[in-house]
Short mmCIF file of C-alpha atoms and ligand atoms in Angstrom, two decimals:
data_model
loop_
_atom_site.label_atom_id
_atom_site.label_comp_id
_atom_site.label_asym_id
_atom_site.label_seq_id
_atom_site.Cartn_x
_atom_site.Cartn_y
_atom_site.Cartn_z
CA MET A 87 86.76 122.97 94.78
CA ASP A 88 87.35 119.67 93.77
CA SER A 89 88.39 116.44 95.81
CA VAL A 90 91.69 117.38 97.59
CA ALA A 91 93.49 116.79 94.46
CA GLU A 92 92.72 116.12 90.64
CA GLU A 93 92.05 112.42 90.55
CA THR A 94 94.74 111.66 87.79
CA SER A 95 94.86 107.88 87.10
CA VAL A 96 98.67 107.74 86.37
CA GLU A 97 98.49 104.21 85.78
CA ASN A 98 96.24 101.30 87.06
CA VAL A 99 99.27 99.61 88.39
CA GLY A 100 97.10 98.83 91.76
CA GLU A 101 93.96 96.34 90.49
CA PRO A 102 93.26 94.26 93.28
CA VAL A 103 92.38 91.31 92.99
CA VAL A 104 88.97 90.71 91.80
CA GLY A 105 86.25 88.68 93.68
CA SER A 106 89.13 87.27 96.06
CA SER A 107 88.02 83.33 95.95
CA PRO A 108 87.00 82.12 99.60
CA VAL A 109 90.07 81.27 101.00
CA LYS A 110 89.63 77.91 103.01
CA ARG A 111 92.46 77.29 105.03
CA GLN A 112 92.59 73.36 105.42
CA VAL A 113 92.30 71.90 108.88
CA GLY A 114 96.37 71.85 110.55
CA GLU A 115 97.63 73.60 107.53
CA GLU A 116 98.78 76.31 109.60
CA ASP A 117 99.89 73.39 112.22
CA ASP A 118 102.61 72.53 109.81
CA GLU A 119 104.10 76.25 110.64
CA LEU A 120 104.52 74.96 114.03
CA SER A 121 105.57 71.73 113.32
CA GLU A 122 109.06 73.72 112.17
CA VAL A 123 109.46 74.54 115.57
CA GLU A 124 111.92 72.15 116.82
CA PRO A 125 110.23 70.30 119.72
CA ASP A 126 112.83 71.25 122.09
CA ALA A 127 113.71 74.75 120.61
CA VAL A 128 111.02 75.82 122.94
CA PRO A 129 109.27 74.72 126.23
CA GLN A 130 106.32 72.69 125.90
CA GLU A 131 104.11 75.43 127.49
CA VAL A 132 105.82 78.20 125.20
CA ARG A 133 104.68 75.56 122.24
CA GLU A 134 101.50 75.31 123.69
CA TRP A 135 100.84 78.98 123.78
CA LEU A 136 102.14 78.86 119.84
CA ALA A 137 99.51 76.53 119.09
CA SER A 138 96.56 77.95 121.14
CA THR A 139 97.36 81.45 120.14
CA PHE A 140 98.31 81.42 116.55
CA THR A 141 96.56 78.19 115.08
CA ARG A 142 92.40 78.19 114.42
CA GLN A 143 90.15 76.67 111.40
CA LEU A 144 89.53 80.25 109.64
CA SER A 145 87.50 80.76 106.45
CA THR A 146 87.09 84.11 105.16
CA ALA A 147 84.88 84.72 101.89
CA ARG A 148 84.66 88.12 100.38
CA LYS A 149 83.87 89.85 97.33
CA ARG A 150 85.72 92.82 96.10
CA THR A 151 84.46 95.78 94.56
CA ASP A 152 85.76 96.00 91.29
CA GLU A 153 87.28 99.89 91.91
CA LYS A 154 89.80 101.21 89.76
CA PRO A 155 92.67 102.59 91.95
CA LYS A 156 93.36 105.88 90.78
CA PHE A 157 96.72 107.05 91.47
CA ARG A 158 96.42 111.04 92.10
CA SER A 159 99.99 112.25 90.25
CA VAL A 160 102.14 113.17 93.63
CA ALA A 161 102.74 116.80 91.90
CA ASN A 162 98.76 117.53 92.29
CA ALA A 163 98.56 116.02 95.79
CA ILE A 164 101.18 118.47 96.59
CA ARG A 165 99.71 121.22 95.58
CA ALA A 166 96.67 120.23 96.53
CA GLY A 167 98.03 119.45 99.85
CA ILE A 168 99.39 123.04 100.42
CA PHE A 169 96.01 124.14 98.99
CA VAL A 170 94.28 122.34 101.93
CA GLU A 171 96.92 123.09 104.43
CA ARG A 172 96.37 127.07 103.91
CA ILE A 173 92.83 126.66 104.26
CA TYR A 174 92.91 124.24 107.02
CA ARG A 175 95.22 126.56 108.72
CA ARG A 176 92.79 128.84 109.74
CA LEU A 177 89.94 126.40 110.30
CA SER A 178 91.86 124.35 112.55
CA SER A 179 92.46 126.82 115.71
CA ALA A 180 88.76 127.63 115.92
CA THR A 181 88.35 123.49 116.40
CA PHE A 182 87.42 122.53 120.11
CA LEU A 183 90.77 120.29 121.15
CA HIS A 184 93.76 122.62 122.51
CA LEU A 185 96.75 120.32 122.96
CA PRO A 186 98.54 121.79 126.16
CA PRO A 187 102.26 123.05 124.97
CA GLU A 188 103.84 119.43 126.66
CA VAL A 189 101.71 117.52 124.33
CA THR A 190 102.75 119.39 121.33
CA LYS A 191 106.22 119.43 122.50
CA ILE A 192 105.94 115.62 122.76
CA LEU A 193 104.14 115.13 119.81
CA LYS A 194 106.93 116.67 117.97
CA ARG A 195 108.78 113.35 117.81
CA VAL A 196 105.46 111.42 116.68
CA ASP A 197 107.43 110.81 113.12
CA GLU A 198 109.81 108.70 114.92
CA TRP A 199 110.12 104.90 115.64
CA ASP A 200 111.48 105.79 119.38
CA PHE A 201 108.85 107.76 120.10
CA ASN A 202 107.63 106.95 124.09
CA VAL A 203 103.70 106.90 123.91
CA TRP A 204 104.51 106.22 127.94
CA ARG A 205 105.48 110.15 128.36
CA LEU A 206 102.36 111.19 125.85
CA HIS A 207 100.29 108.88 128.72
CA GLU A 208 101.88 111.12 131.66
CA VAL A 209 101.83 114.54 130.08
CA SER A 210 98.31 114.28 128.58
CA THR A 211 96.74 113.02 131.50
CA ASN A 212 95.41 110.17 130.13
CA THR A 213 94.29 110.82 127.82
CA PRO A 214 97.05 109.71 124.82
CA LEU A 215 94.65 108.54 122.18
CA ARG A 216 92.59 111.45 122.33
CA CYS A 217 95.21 113.80 121.75
CA LEU A 218 97.46 111.86 119.13
CA SER A 219 94.06 110.76 117.13
CA TYR A 220 93.44 114.04 117.13
CA GLU A 221 96.96 115.82 115.96
CA LEU A 222 96.95 112.81 113.05
CA LEU A 223 93.64 113.02 111.83
CA ASN A 224 94.31 117.20 111.66
CA ARG A 225 97.92 116.62 110.36
CA TYR A 226 96.72 114.28 107.57
CA GLY A 227 94.20 117.17 106.58
CA LEU A 228 90.97 114.68 107.29
CA LEU A 229 89.22 116.97 109.83
CA HIS A 230 89.27 119.42 106.96
CA LYS A 231 88.51 116.98 104.23
CA PHE A 232 85.61 115.22 105.71
CA LYS A 233 84.24 118.33 107.27
CA MET A 234 84.38 116.84 110.72
CA PRO A 235 82.50 118.86 112.99
CA PRO A 236 84.98 119.63 115.95
CA ALA A 237 82.43 119.25 118.68
CA THR A 238 81.60 115.68 117.52
CA LEU A 239 85.13 114.79 117.06
CA GLU A 240 86.04 115.74 120.78
CA THR A 241 82.66 113.71 121.96
CA PHE A 242 83.52 110.33 119.60
CA LEU A 243 87.56 110.57 120.95
CA THR A 244 86.28 111.07 124.41
CA GLN A 245 84.52 108.09 124.30
CA VAL A 246 86.69 105.65 122.87
CA GLU A 247 89.12 106.81 124.76
CA SER A 248 87.32 106.31 127.95
CA GLY A 249 86.01 102.64 126.08
CA TYR A 250 89.26 101.41 126.43
CA GLN A 251 89.47 101.98 129.95
CA LYS A 252 86.45 100.19 130.53
CA TYR A 253 88.09 97.24 132.38
CA LYS A 254 91.33 99.08 133.70
CA ASN A 255 93.18 96.68 132.09
CA PRO A 256 96.89 96.97 132.40
CA TYR A 257 97.92 96.03 128.65
CA HIS A 258 94.84 96.20 126.59
CA ASN A 259 94.01 99.71 127.03
CA ASN A 260 94.42 103.51 125.46
CA VAL A 261 97.91 103.22 125.92
CA HIS A 262 98.02 100.65 123.79
CA ALA A 263 95.76 101.56 121.34
CA ALA A 264 98.07 105.22 121.04
CA ASP A 265 100.92 103.35 120.41
CA VAL A 266 99.65 101.12 117.46
CA LEU A 267 98.26 104.52 116.02
CA GLN A 268 101.46 105.83 116.77
CA THR A 269 103.06 102.98 115.02
CA MET A 270 100.69 102.88 111.77
CA HIS A 271 101.07 106.62 111.71
CA TYR A 272 104.98 105.82 110.97
CA MET A 273 104.18 102.73 108.53
CA LEU A 274 102.01 105.26 107.05
CA SER A 275 104.08 108.65 106.64
CA GLN A 276 107.86 107.17 106.64
CA THR A 277 107.81 104.44 103.91
CA GLY A 278 106.02 106.14 101.75
CA LEU A 279 103.15 103.95 102.32
CA MET A 280 100.45 106.97 102.35
CA ASN A 281 101.04 107.61 98.66
CA TRP A 282 99.73 104.73 97.67
CA LEU A 283 96.39 105.69 99.41
CA ASN A 284 93.45 108.14 98.96
CA ASP A 285 92.04 109.97 101.47
CA ILE A 286 89.25 107.91 102.75
CA GLU A 287 91.99 104.90 102.73
CA ILE A 288 94.19 107.25 104.98
CA LEU A 289 91.00 107.82 107.15
CA ALA A 290 90.42 104.30 107.66
CA THR A 291 93.52 103.03 108.39
CA LEU A 292 94.41 105.48 111.16
CA MET A 293 90.65 104.88 112.14
CA ALA A 294 90.87 100.76 112.23
CA ALA A 295 94.22 101.53 114.84
CA ILE A 296 92.54 103.81 117.29
CA ILE A 297 89.06 100.88 117.11
CA HIS A 298 91.24 97.95 116.85
CA ASP A 299 90.87 97.31 120.71
CA TYR A 300 88.11 99.02 121.90
CA GLU A 301 86.32 98.10 125.17
CA HIS A 302 88.85 95.12 125.24
CA THR A 303 87.84 92.97 128.22
CA GLY A 304 91.45 91.89 128.99
CA THR A 305 91.00 88.49 128.37
CA THR A 306 91.73 86.34 125.57
CA ASN A 307 89.14 84.70 122.77
CA ASN A 308 90.08 81.33 124.38
CA PHE A 309 89.09 82.87 127.49
CA HIS A 310 85.85 84.42 125.90
CA VAL A 311 84.93 80.78 124.01
CA MET A 312 86.35 78.46 127.43
CA SER A 313 83.91 80.52 130.11
CA GLY A 314 80.99 80.86 127.08
CA SER A 315 80.95 84.54 127.44
CA GLU A 316 77.86 86.71 126.17
CA THR A 317 80.44 87.90 123.37
CA ALA A 318 81.55 84.34 122.43
CA LEU A 319 77.47 83.71 122.40
CA LEU A 320 77.02 86.63 120.24
CA TYR A 321 79.69 85.97 117.55
CA ASN A 322 79.58 81.96 117.75
CA ASP A 323 83.05 81.98 119.25
CA ARG A 324 84.54 83.15 115.77
CA ALA A 325 86.94 86.38 116.49
CA VAL A 326 84.84 87.23 119.30
CA LEU A 327 87.25 90.27 120.86
CA GLU A 328 87.72 91.59 117.36
CA ASN A 329 84.00 91.22 116.30
CA HIS A 330 83.19 93.43 119.16
CA HIS A 331 85.60 96.06 118.75
CA ILE A 332 84.34 96.95 115.17
CA CYS A 333 80.79 96.32 116.35
CA ALA A 334 80.93 98.79 119.71
CA ALA A 335 83.29 101.49 117.96
CA PHE A 336 80.29 101.65 114.89
CA ARG A 337 77.44 101.96 116.84
CA LEU A 338 79.52 104.89 118.48
CA LEU A 339 79.91 106.11 115.22
CA LYS A 340 76.07 106.14 114.42
CA GLY A 341 75.78 108.17 117.63
CA GLU A 342 74.33 111.62 116.58
CA GLU A 343 76.95 113.22 118.72
CA SER A 344 79.53 111.43 118.21
CA ASN A 345 79.57 110.55 114.42
CA VAL A 346 82.45 112.25 112.68
CA LEU A 347 81.46 110.29 109.51
CA VAL A 348 78.64 112.82 109.19
CA ASN A 349 79.45 114.52 105.83
CA LEU A 350 80.99 111.53 104.06
CA SER A 351 79.02 110.38 101.16
CA ARG A 352 77.38 107.25 100.80
CA GLU A 353 80.16 105.57 98.87
CA GLU A 354 82.73 106.80 100.96
CA TYR A 355 80.78 105.35 103.83
CA ARG A 356 80.61 102.07 102.09
CA GLU A 357 84.63 101.89 101.08
CA PHE A 358 85.84 103.58 105.17
CA ARG A 359 83.55 100.61 106.43
CA SER A 360 84.51 97.50 104.06
CA LEU A 361 88.27 98.51 105.08
CA VAL A 362 88.06 99.01 108.78
CA ILE A 363 85.82 95.81 109.30
CA GLU A 364 88.76 93.94 107.44
CA MET A 365 91.82 94.98 109.11
CA VAL A 366 90.43 94.91 112.48
CA LEU A 367 89.34 91.29 111.91
CA ALA A 368 93.09 91.27 110.96
CA THR A 369 94.27 91.25 114.30
CA ASP A 370 92.87 88.05 115.66
CA MET A 371 96.10 86.53 116.14
CA SER A 372 94.11 83.15 115.09
CA SER A 373 94.54 84.10 111.51
CA HIS A 374 98.04 85.08 111.85
CA PHE A 375 99.67 82.39 110.01
CA GLN A 376 97.32 82.18 107.25
CA GLN A 377 97.91 85.93 106.99
CA ILE A 378 101.77 86.18 106.67
CA LYS A 379 101.48 82.77 104.13
CA ALA A 380 98.96 84.76 101.80
CA MET A 381 101.26 87.87 101.62
CA LYS A 382 104.31 85.88 101.09
CA ALA A 383 102.46 84.38 98.23
CA MET A 384 101.13 87.40 97.04
CA LEU A 385 104.27 89.30 96.98
CA ALA A 386 105.82 86.43 95.15
CA MET A 387 103.82 86.90 92.38
CA PRO A 388 105.70 88.75 89.65
CA ASP A 389 102.78 91.32 88.82
CA PRO A 390 102.98 94.03 91.05
CA SER A 391 99.47 95.07 90.98
CA ALA A 392 98.91 91.54 92.54
CA LEU A 393 99.32 93.05 95.78
CA ASP A 394 95.92 93.33 97.50
CA LYS A 395 95.58 96.99 99.50
CA ALA A 396 93.08 95.97 101.95
CA LYS A 397 95.35 92.65 102.34
CA ALA A 398 98.38 94.69 103.11
CA LEU A 399 96.85 97.29 104.68
CA SER A 400 95.77 94.59 107.08
CA LEU A 401 98.87 92.87 107.40
CA VAL A 402 100.42 95.98 108.45
CA LEU A 403 97.87 96.92 111.13
CA HIS A 404 98.51 93.43 112.75
CA CYS A 405 102.53 94.08 112.80
CA CYS A 406 101.86 97.07 114.54
CA ASP A 407 99.24 95.56 116.78
CA ILE A 408 102.68 93.27 117.53
CA SER A 409 105.40 95.40 117.20
CA HIS A 410 106.27 96.58 121.10
CA PRO A 411 109.00 93.92 121.39
CA SER A 412 110.86 95.64 118.00
CA LYS A 413 110.80 98.75 119.75
CA GLU A 414 113.46 100.20 122.53
CA TRP A 415 114.23 98.05 125.66
CA THR A 416 112.70 99.96 128.11
CA LEU A 417 109.18 100.31 126.61
CA HIS A 418 109.27 96.77 125.31
CA GLU A 419 110.06 95.64 128.98
CA LYS A 420 107.02 97.75 130.14
CA TRP A 421 104.39 96.46 127.54
CA THR A 422 105.61 92.86 128.53
CA LYS A 423 105.26 93.73 132.42
CA GLN A 424 101.84 95.01 131.46
CA LEU A 425 100.75 91.93 129.15
CA LEU A 426 101.63 89.36 131.51
CA GLU A 427 100.00 90.90 134.36
CA GLU A 428 96.68 91.04 132.34
CA PHE A 429 97.72 87.09 131.15
CA PHE A 430 98.07 86.36 134.83
CA ARG A 431 94.42 88.03 136.15
CA GLN A 432 92.87 85.84 133.23
CA GLY A 433 94.83 82.51 134.80
CA ASP A 434 93.27 83.87 138.72
CA LYS A 435 90.11 84.05 137.07
CA GLU A 436 90.35 80.63 135.39
CA ARG A 437 91.51 79.18 138.79
CA GLU A 438 88.20 81.35 140.16
CA LEU A 439 86.15 79.32 137.41
CA GLY A 440 87.66 75.97 137.69
CA LEU A 441 89.04 76.05 134.25
CA PRO A 442 92.19 75.28 133.31
CA TYR A 443 95.62 77.96 133.08
CA SER A 444 95.77 79.20 129.28
CA PRO A 445 99.15 79.10 128.51
CA LEU A 446 101.33 81.76 130.20
CA CYS A 447 98.28 82.68 132.39
CA ASP A 448 99.64 81.18 135.90
CA ARG A 449 101.48 83.29 137.67
CA ASN A 450 103.34 81.30 139.35
CA ASN A 451 104.43 78.80 136.53
CA THR A 452 105.37 80.96 133.54
CA LEU A 453 108.74 81.26 131.90
CA VAL A 454 108.49 85.22 130.86
CA ALA A 455 111.96 85.00 129.01
CA GLU A 456 111.36 82.10 127.04
CA SER A 457 107.71 82.67 126.06
CA GLN A 458 109.28 86.81 124.71
CA ILE A 459 112.06 84.74 123.18
CA GLY A 460 109.10 82.31 121.00
CA PHE A 461 107.20 85.17 120.49
CA ILE A 462 109.92 86.93 118.75
CA ASP A 463 111.61 84.40 116.82
CA PHE A 464 108.06 82.63 115.56
CA ILE A 465 105.45 85.87 115.84
CA VAL A 466 107.28 88.70 115.67
CA GLU A 467 110.18 89.21 113.42
CA PRO A 468 108.61 86.69 110.84
CA SER A 469 105.51 89.33 110.65
CA MET A 470 108.28 92.22 110.49
CA GLY A 471 110.35 90.57 107.52
CA VAL A 472 107.01 90.56 105.69
CA CYS A 473 105.76 93.90 106.51
CA GLY A 474 109.05 95.48 105.06
CA ASP A 475 108.92 93.21 102.04
CA VAL A 476 105.24 94.71 101.62
CA LEU A 477 106.27 98.13 101.79
CA ASP A 478 109.62 98.03 100.16
CA LYS A 479 106.98 96.76 97.24
CA VAL A 480 104.46 99.38 98.09
CA ALA A 481 107.44 101.98 97.90
CA ALA A 482 108.43 100.79 94.61
CA LEU A 483 104.73 101.44 93.09
CA SER A 484 104.04 104.78 94.74
CA ILE A 485 107.10 106.77 94.80
CA PRO A 486 109.02 107.89 91.74
CA ALA A 487 112.43 106.26 91.17
CA THR A 488 114.02 109.99 91.16
CA PRO A 489 112.59 112.80 93.14
CA THR A 490 110.11 114.85 90.61
CA ILE A 491 109.60 117.54 93.08
CA SER A 492 112.82 117.68 95.46
CA GLU A 493 115.97 116.17 95.02
CA GLU A 494 116.67 116.02 98.91
CA PRO A 495 114.55 113.74 100.93
CA GLN A 496 111.97 115.78 103.13
CA LYS A 497 114.19 115.61 106.54
CA GLN A 498 111.10 116.78 108.77
CA LEU A 499 107.67 115.01 106.88
CA ASN A 500 105.88 117.91 108.24
CA GLU A 501 106.01 120.93 111.06
CA PRO A 502 103.96 119.72 113.98
CA GLY A 503 100.71 121.05 114.02
CA GLY A 504 100.51 120.94 109.87
CA PRO A 505 98.92 118.84 107.88
CA ILE A 506 100.39 116.40 105.91
CA LYS A 507 102.18 117.02 102.75
CA ARG A 508 102.22 113.84 100.32
CA PRO A 509 106.21 113.37 100.41
CA VAL A 510 107.97 112.31 97.45
CA ARG A 511 110.69 110.57 99.17
CA PRO A 512 109.86 110.11 103.10
CA SER A 513 113.04 110.10 105.35
CA GLY A 514 112.61 106.01 105.77
CA VAL A 515 112.90 105.40 102.02
CA VAL A 516 116.07 105.10 100.61
CA GLY A 517 115.64 104.28 96.50
CA THR A 518 112.88 102.20 96.82
CA GLU A 519 113.97 100.38 99.84
CA VAL A 520 112.50 100.78 102.83
CA ARG A 521 114.58 101.24 106.71
CA ARG A 522 114.16 98.74 108.89
CA PRO A 523 114.27 100.27 112.16
CA TRP A 524 112.58 97.35 113.97
CA GLN A 525 115.20 95.13 113.11
CA ASP A 526 117.63 95.90 115.49
CA TYR A 527 115.65 96.32 118.11
CA LEU A 528 114.42 92.80 117.93
CA ALA A 529 118.16 91.23 117.70
CA ALA A 530 118.83 93.26 121.05
CA ASN A 531 115.41 92.70 122.81
CA LYS A 532 116.23 88.83 121.98
CA THR A 533 119.73 89.02 123.67
CA ARG A 534 118.01 90.97 126.70
CA TRP A 535 115.56 88.13 126.90
CA LYS A 536 118.38 85.29 126.47
CA GLU A 537 120.80 86.82 129.16
CA ARG A 538 117.42 87.03 131.59
CA ALA A 539 116.39 83.24 130.69
CA ALA A 540 119.76 82.00 131.70
CA LYS A 541 119.64 83.85 134.62
CA ASP A 542 116.26 82.10 135.55
CA ALA A 543 117.23 79.25 134.72
CA GLU A 544 120.12 79.72 137.37
CA VAL A 545 118.34 80.25 140.09
CA ARG A 546 115.45 77.36 139.12
CA ALA A 547 118.37 74.84 139.52
CA GLU A 548 119.33 76.89 142.92
CA MET A 549 115.81 76.43 144.68
CA ALA A 550 115.63 72.82 143.28
CA LEU A 551 118.69 71.49 144.54
CA GLY A 552 119.04 73.53 147.68
CA HIS A 553 115.69 72.71 147.61
CA LYS A 554 115.24 76.26 149.49
CA ASN A 555 112.00 78.10 149.90
CA VAL A 556 112.10 81.65 149.08
CA ASN A 557 113.66 82.93 152.40
CA GLY A 558 116.46 80.17 151.79
CA ASP A 559 115.09 77.17 154.81
CA LEU A 560 115.19 73.42 153.95
CA GLU A 561 111.40 72.86 153.82
CA GLU A 562 110.84 69.68 156.43
CA GLU A 563 108.94 67.69 153.64
CA ASN A 564 111.82 68.63 151.07
CA GLU A 565 114.25 67.38 153.92
CA GLU A 566 112.40 64.28 154.27
CA ASP A 567 112.53 63.62 150.26
CA PHE A 568 116.02 65.13 150.08
CA ILE A 569 117.29 62.55 152.88
CA LYS A 570 115.27 59.54 150.53
CA GLU A 571 117.06 60.52 147.12
CA GLU A 572 120.33 60.92 149.06
CA GLU A 573 119.26 57.58 150.05
CA ASP A 574 118.26 56.25 146.85
CA LYS A 575 121.29 57.56 145.48
CA GLY A 576 123.18 56.02 147.65
CA ALA A 577 121.58 52.65 146.95
CA ASN A 578 122.23 53.12 143.28
CA GLU A 579 126.11 54.00 143.33
CA ASN A 580 126.05 50.52 145.60
CA LEU A 581 124.41 48.39 143.01
CA GLU A 582 126.72 49.95 140.26
CA GLU A 583 129.75 49.17 142.33
CA ALA A 584 128.53 45.34 143.01
CA ASP A 585 128.42 45.23 138.83
CA LYS A 586 131.52 46.69 138.73
CA GLU A 587 132.92 43.78 141.00
CA GLU A 588 131.28 41.18 139.53
CA GLU A 589 132.03 42.29 136.06
CA SER A 590 136.01 42.38 137.33
CA ALA A 591 135.55 39.25 139.07
CA GLU A 592 134.54 37.20 135.55
N1 PCG B 709 103.40 86.58 124.84
C1 PCG B 709 103.23 87.60 123.94
N2 PCG B 709 102.22 88.07 123.27
C2 PCG B 709 101.96 88.98 123.15
C3 PCG B 709 102.62 90.45 123.09
N3 PCG B 709 102.61 91.28 122.66
C4 PCG B 709 101.03 90.94 121.95
N4 PCG B 709 100.80 89.80 122.04
C5 PCG B 709 99.60 89.02 122.05
O1 PCG B 709 99.46 89.49 120.90
C6 PCG B 709 98.04 90.03 120.63
C7 PCG B 709 98.11 90.73 119.60
O2 PCG B 709 96.53 91.19 119.71
P1 PCG B 709 95.83 91.98 120.54
O3 PCG B 709 96.69 93.37 120.95
O4 PCG B 709 94.73 92.30 120.90
O5 PCG B 709 96.80 90.84 121.69
C8 PCG B 709 97.97 90.46 121.41
C9 PCG B 709 98.57 89.66 122.59
O6 PCG B 709 97.49 88.43 122.73
C10 PCG B 709 104.22 89.86 124.05
O7 PCG B 709 104.71 90.51 124.05
N5 PCG B 709 104.40 88.24 124.27
MG1 MG B 710 92.80 92.47 119.52
ZN1 ZN B 711 96.03 95.61 119.92
#
């Protein structure tokens, strides 16, 4: 049987940018982005955190292979998808990983923006990443297409899941990876993005999400650099964590019992590896501003083929990685709590090592609500906006303006457990406009943080005014200061009185 579908190039509209010139960013260029931030719009500490997290000297140079993207005709893909589905259904029951019924029940909502990955974490007895990865690789027909041996798949997914728990991180763990994977699945399946990709590109996109924070140490790149860690030494202080995630994952993929790529051709493996490396390296936050700027420039070009596929997929993964502020409040609030605890544990380490606190890492002096308002305003909202623009552009490229197969946009993309059919018009697209469910949640969450910030400010004011400690007593040393302050104030008032009398006497 030929590949999943006859590769017929409809038209070479996706010509990649050949030999993308090395992008050497001038130092301080993205600092200009920060200069737009009104100095008093955010507290100094939030500004510092923005600067230390999202700006860094960066240069990338990569030669793109001169590949000609082939667009399979949608009709062929649907026919082939149905064909694969029939064969694969028979095969899939033979596979190892049998999902418990309550997991299958939760996964019925995997196509939704509101999917609750914490529920999946609970019902899967802390194997959300393994269950979700298996379900999606199966539903996209990739287990069959790339003949992944079931036992090998089971070993690989089990080892990836445990690698995410190596450092017992509150945030950067297997649940975060599952969250990013499910969000990427939403982008692929509900916006038509998958129609723009061939099977290797879909495999690489899902795998990049699965491994993007593999063996995360629970500390930032800054911490690795400042503390001179072995990993920072190994990667010369550049994208330290991201380089480790990729290297450690590919080392796993080379292992005899965990090499799920064993049946890929040499060319397929090269294409897969190159895309996964580019996508995961692009999750390094220090390349954020440069990435957004470059994508905006690419989107502004009139020629649709200017949209570089690897860069577009990298941006979408980066947005999935910082997407929880654009999810329902209870999910976002929980992620925030987990992340800040992870930052505070780093701060505790910095104090022990005699290092200065990194921004947001001092558990006694961090303005959580304010920092989240800053994160949403300056990072997440702009990023999700550009992500929506990329998806609109891709939808215009790859989804015919009028449905050719069925008038009705497919309601339920796929019955759970069955392979993904390539939808002509996924439910998340109206015309060629991609729905943006994240917008309302971002606005609602920002309002919640502003309310929280106002309350926090009141509490701080009372604490300062009343010089009350946490159990409400006047503190001795404060009492003396307090009395001194009153005396000074009194003295000042007398001085003002005297000045006024002098003026009136003249
Ligand atoms: N301040 C802040 N940073 C976040 C939040 N969510 C994600 N991030 C940062 O964005 C980074 C994205 O890549 P990582 O997941 O490696 O690490 C993440 C955090 O450092 C958030 O809610 N608030
Ligand atoms: Mg990361
Ligand atoms: Zn991440």
